[in-house]
Amino acid sequence: MVIESVATSAIVSKIRKGKIKNIEKLEFKGWYFFILGFIVEVASNLLKAKGIQPIARFLDNYFLYIHILSYLLIFTGICMNYKKKSMWLVFTGTFMNFLVIVSNGGHMPVWLEGLKIVGLVPADAVQASLDLTHTLLKETTRLAFLADIIPLPRPYPLPKIISIGDVILAIGVFVFIQEATVLKEE
């Protein structure tokens, strides 16, 4: 959702006679925390997928804490930029995702019917094999309304299922780029 938000905001910025070049003038503190959080998340997924022991066992045992670490790094970057209004939206969306993930053992619950709607699993699937960070939504899922329950099927160019947190986060990223390229920084 973030990639689509960046692309859409860049197009809208051009229409509004904004200058993408202004982003380089923007004072954005702690950008490296976002990158570190992303690296922790991606590296843990890749290492788990490789199944290299004892790393895979370590990830199984401590994934919740590793996931929390990646979010704490991202929250640090967000907090360092709290004066930007858009960062409050980014924080809210990220925090909503964090809440549902932590409440469900480090996994984002995903609605199976939504996966079928967007064509990510066969319509007759009973079980779906998900990655390290996702699990199927069940009756026992905590904070299910914050889970990935919003399907974006075709004609959307990148069919997927997202959460309300993803929507708010994407709006925050859109607004951030508008602030940087079109609107005056305060």
Short mmCIF file of C-alpha atoms in Angstrom, two decimals:
data_model
loop_
_atom_site.label_atom_id
_atom_site.label_comp_id
_atom_site.label_asym_id
_atom_site.label_seq_id
_atom_site.Cartn_x
_atom_site.Cartn_y
_atom_site.Cartn_z
CA MET A 1 0.00 0.00 0.00
CA VAL A 2 2.89 2.37 0.71
CA ILE A 3 4.31 2.03 -2.82
CA GLU A 4 0.93 2.88 -4.34
CA SER A 5 0.61 5.83 -1.97
CA VAL A 6 4.03 7.19 -2.94
CA ALA A 7 3.30 6.83 -6.66
CA THR A 8 -0.16 8.39 -6.40
CA SER A 9 1.11 11.26 -4.29
CA ALA A 10 3.92 11.94 -6.77
CA ILE A 11 1.38 12.16 -9.61
CA VAL A 12 -0.96 14.41 -7.61
CA SER A 13 2.03 16.53 -6.62
CA LYS A 14 2.92 17.05 -10.29
CA ILE A 15 -0.69 18.01 -11.09
CA ARG A 16 -0.61 20.51 -8.21
CA LYS A 17 2.63 21.95 -9.62
CA GLY A 18 4.62 20.59 -6.72
CA LYS A 19 8.29 19.77 -7.05
CA ILE A 20 9.49 16.27 -6.23
CA LYS A 21 12.94 17.86 -5.95
CA ASN A 22 11.74 19.60 -2.75
CA ILE A 23 11.91 16.25 -0.92
CA GLU A 24 15.70 16.51 -0.81
CA LYS A 25 15.34 19.83 1.06
CA LEU A 26 13.05 18.26 3.63
CA GLU A 27 14.49 17.76 7.08
CA PHE A 28 13.58 14.16 7.88
CA LYS A 29 15.22 12.97 11.06
CA GLY A 30 16.08 9.35 11.82
CA TRP A 31 15.36 8.01 8.33
CA TYR A 32 17.79 5.19 9.08
CA PHE A 33 15.43 3.82 11.77
CA PHE A 34 12.86 3.09 9.06
CA ILE A 35 15.49 1.27 7.01
CA LEU A 36 16.73 -0.72 10.03
CA GLY A 37 13.17 -1.73 10.95
CA PHE A 38 12.58 -2.88 7.38
CA ILE A 39 15.87 -4.83 7.33
CA VAL A 40 15.06 -6.61 10.60
CA GLU A 41 11.62 -7.60 9.26
CA VAL A 42 12.81 -8.76 5.83
CA ALA A 43 15.95 -10.51 7.10
CA SER A 44 14.00 -12.50 9.69
CA ASN A 45 11.51 -13.62 7.01
CA LEU A 46 14.27 -14.59 4.58
CA LEU A 47 16.27 -16.47 7.20
CA LYS A 48 13.16 -18.31 8.39
CA ALA A 49 12.26 -19.25 4.80
CA LYS A 50 15.76 -20.70 4.27
CA GLY A 51 15.20 -23.01 7.26
CA ILE A 52 18.84 -22.85 8.36
CA GLN A 53 19.17 -24.37 11.83
CA PRO A 54 19.61 -23.09 14.55
CA ILE A 55 18.57 -19.70 13.10
CA ALA A 56 15.10 -20.95 12.09
CA ARG A 57 14.52 -22.37 15.57
CA PHE A 58 15.65 -19.07 17.14
CA LEU A 59 13.23 -17.17 14.89
CA ASP A 60 10.39 -19.54 15.81
CA ASN A 61 11.05 -19.00 19.51
CA TYR A 62 11.63 -15.25 19.46
CA PHE A 63 9.79 -13.95 16.40
CA LEU A 64 7.32 -11.90 18.46
CA TYR A 65 10.25 -10.01 20.04
CA ILE A 66 11.99 -9.58 16.69
CA HIS A 67 8.76 -8.22 15.21
CA ILE A 68 8.38 -5.83 18.16
CA LEU A 69 11.98 -4.68 17.62
CA SER A 70 11.29 -3.86 13.97
CA TYR A 71 8.24 -1.81 14.99
CA LEU A 72 10.13 -0.03 17.78
CA LEU A 73 12.75 1.05 15.24
CA ILE A 74 10.02 2.42 12.97
CA PHE A 75 8.24 4.14 15.87
CA THR A 76 11.53 5.79 16.80
CA GLY A 77 11.82 7.26 13.30
CA ILE A 78 8.21 8.42 13.39
CA CYS A 79 8.61 10.06 16.80
CA MET A 80 11.72 11.91 15.65
CA ASN A 81 9.49 13.63 13.08
CA TYR A 82 6.40 14.22 15.23
CA LYS A 83 6.17 17.90 14.22
CA LYS A 84 5.11 16.89 10.72
CA LYS A 85 1.32 16.50 10.71
CA SER A 86 1.47 13.56 8.33
CA MET A 87 3.58 11.58 10.81
CA TRP A 88 0.58 11.43 13.15
CA LEU A 89 -1.33 9.53 10.44
CA VAL A 90 1.70 7.32 9.76
CA PHE A 91 1.98 6.64 13.50
CA THR A 92 -1.74 5.87 13.87
CA GLY A 93 -1.79 3.39 10.98
CA THR A 94 1.45 1.74 12.07
CA PHE A 95 0.26 1.54 15.68
CA MET A 96 -3.03 -0.07 14.64
CA ASN A 97 -1.10 -2.75 12.75
CA PHE A 98 1.30 -3.16 15.68
CA LEU A 99 -1.59 -3.66 18.13
CA VAL A 100 -3.25 -6.45 16.15
CA ILE A 101 0.09 -8.14 15.43
CA VAL A 102 1.27 -8.13 19.04
CA SER A 103 -2.18 -9.21 20.26
CA ASN A 104 -1.93 -12.25 17.99
CA GLY A 105 1.52 -13.54 18.86
CA GLY A 106 3.48 -11.53 16.30
CA HIS A 107 1.32 -12.40 13.28
CA MET A 108 -1.05 -10.27 11.23
CA PRO A 109 -4.35 -12.16 10.91
CA VAL A 110 -5.69 -12.40 7.36
CA TRP A 111 -9.29 -13.10 6.36
CA LEU A 112 -9.34 -16.31 4.26
CA GLU A 113 -12.45 -15.28 2.30
CA GLY A 114 -10.71 -12.00 1.45
CA LEU A 115 -7.71 -13.94 0.12
CA LYS A 116 -10.10 -15.91 -2.08
CA ILE A 117 -11.83 -12.71 -3.28
CA VAL A 118 -8.55 -11.21 -4.47
CA GLY A 119 -7.43 -14.51 -5.99
CA LEU A 120 -4.46 -15.17 -3.71
CA VAL A 121 -5.74 -18.65 -2.79
CA PRO A 122 -8.08 -20.96 -4.71
CA ALA A 123 -11.76 -20.35 -3.96
CA ASP A 124 -12.11 -23.92 -2.61
CA ALA A 125 -9.10 -23.70 -0.28
CA VAL A 126 -9.73 -24.84 3.28
CA GLN A 127 -6.26 -24.03 4.59
CA ALA A 128 -3.79 -21.45 3.37
CA SER A 129 -0.08 -21.56 3.94
CA LEU A 130 0.96 -18.06 4.95
CA ASP A 131 4.38 -16.52 5.57
CA LEU A 132 6.12 -15.99 8.89
CA THR A 133 4.33 -12.71 9.61
CA HIS A 134 0.74 -13.72 8.74
CA THR A 135 -1.83 -16.15 10.07
CA LEU A 136 -5.41 -16.92 9.17
CA LEU A 137 -8.13 -15.01 10.99
CA LYS A 138 -10.07 -17.27 13.39
CA GLU A 139 -12.86 -16.88 15.93
CA THR A 140 -10.20 -16.53 18.63
CA THR A 141 -8.35 -13.71 16.81
CA ARG A 142 -7.91 -10.65 18.96
CA LEU A 143 -8.73 -7.21 17.52
CA ALA A 144 -9.98 -8.85 14.30
CA PHE A 145 -11.37 -5.52 13.05
CA LEU A 146 -7.73 -4.32 12.75
CA ALA A 147 -6.63 -7.40 10.77
CA ASP A 148 -6.17 -7.70 7.01
CA ILE A 149 -9.88 -7.81 6.17
CA ILE A 150 -10.23 -5.31 3.31
CA PRO A 151 -9.90 -7.04 -0.08
CA LEU A 152 -8.67 -5.05 -3.07
CA PRO A 153 -9.50 -7.33 -6.03
CA ARG A 154 -9.04 -6.67 -9.74
CA PRO A 155 -9.32 -4.25 -11.47
CA TYR A 156 -6.96 -2.95 -8.76
CA PRO A 157 -3.55 -3.46 -10.41
CA LEU A 158 -1.96 -5.19 -7.39
CA PRO A 159 -4.71 -7.33 -5.81
CA LYS A 160 -4.21 -7.75 -2.07
CA ILE A 161 -5.94 -7.71 1.28
CA ILE A 162 -5.17 -4.86 3.66
CA SER A 163 -6.05 -3.55 7.11
CA ILE A 164 -7.55 -0.25 8.23
CA GLY A 165 -4.07 0.51 9.63
CA ASP A 166 -2.63 0.08 6.13
CA VAL A 167 -5.19 2.56 4.77
CA ILE A 168 -4.37 5.19 7.41
CA LEU A 169 -0.63 4.61 6.96
CA ALA A 170 -0.97 5.04 3.18
CA ILE A 171 -2.92 8.28 3.66
CA GLY A 172 -0.16 9.50 5.99
CA VAL A 173 2.52 8.74 3.40
CA PHE A 174 0.44 10.49 0.72
CA VAL A 175 0.05 13.59 2.92
CA PHE A 176 3.76 13.52 3.84
CA ILE A 177 4.76 13.69 0.17
CA GLN A 178 2.22 16.47 -0.45
CA GLU A 179 3.67 18.41 2.50
CA ALA A 180 7.19 17.94 1.16
CA THR A 181 6.50 18.79 -2.47
CA VAL A 182 3.59 21.24 -2.52
CA LEU A 183 2.78 22.58 0.90
CA LYS A 184 5.00 24.90 2.91
CA GLU A 185 6.88 23.22 5.77
CA GLU A 186 6.13 24.77 9.12
#
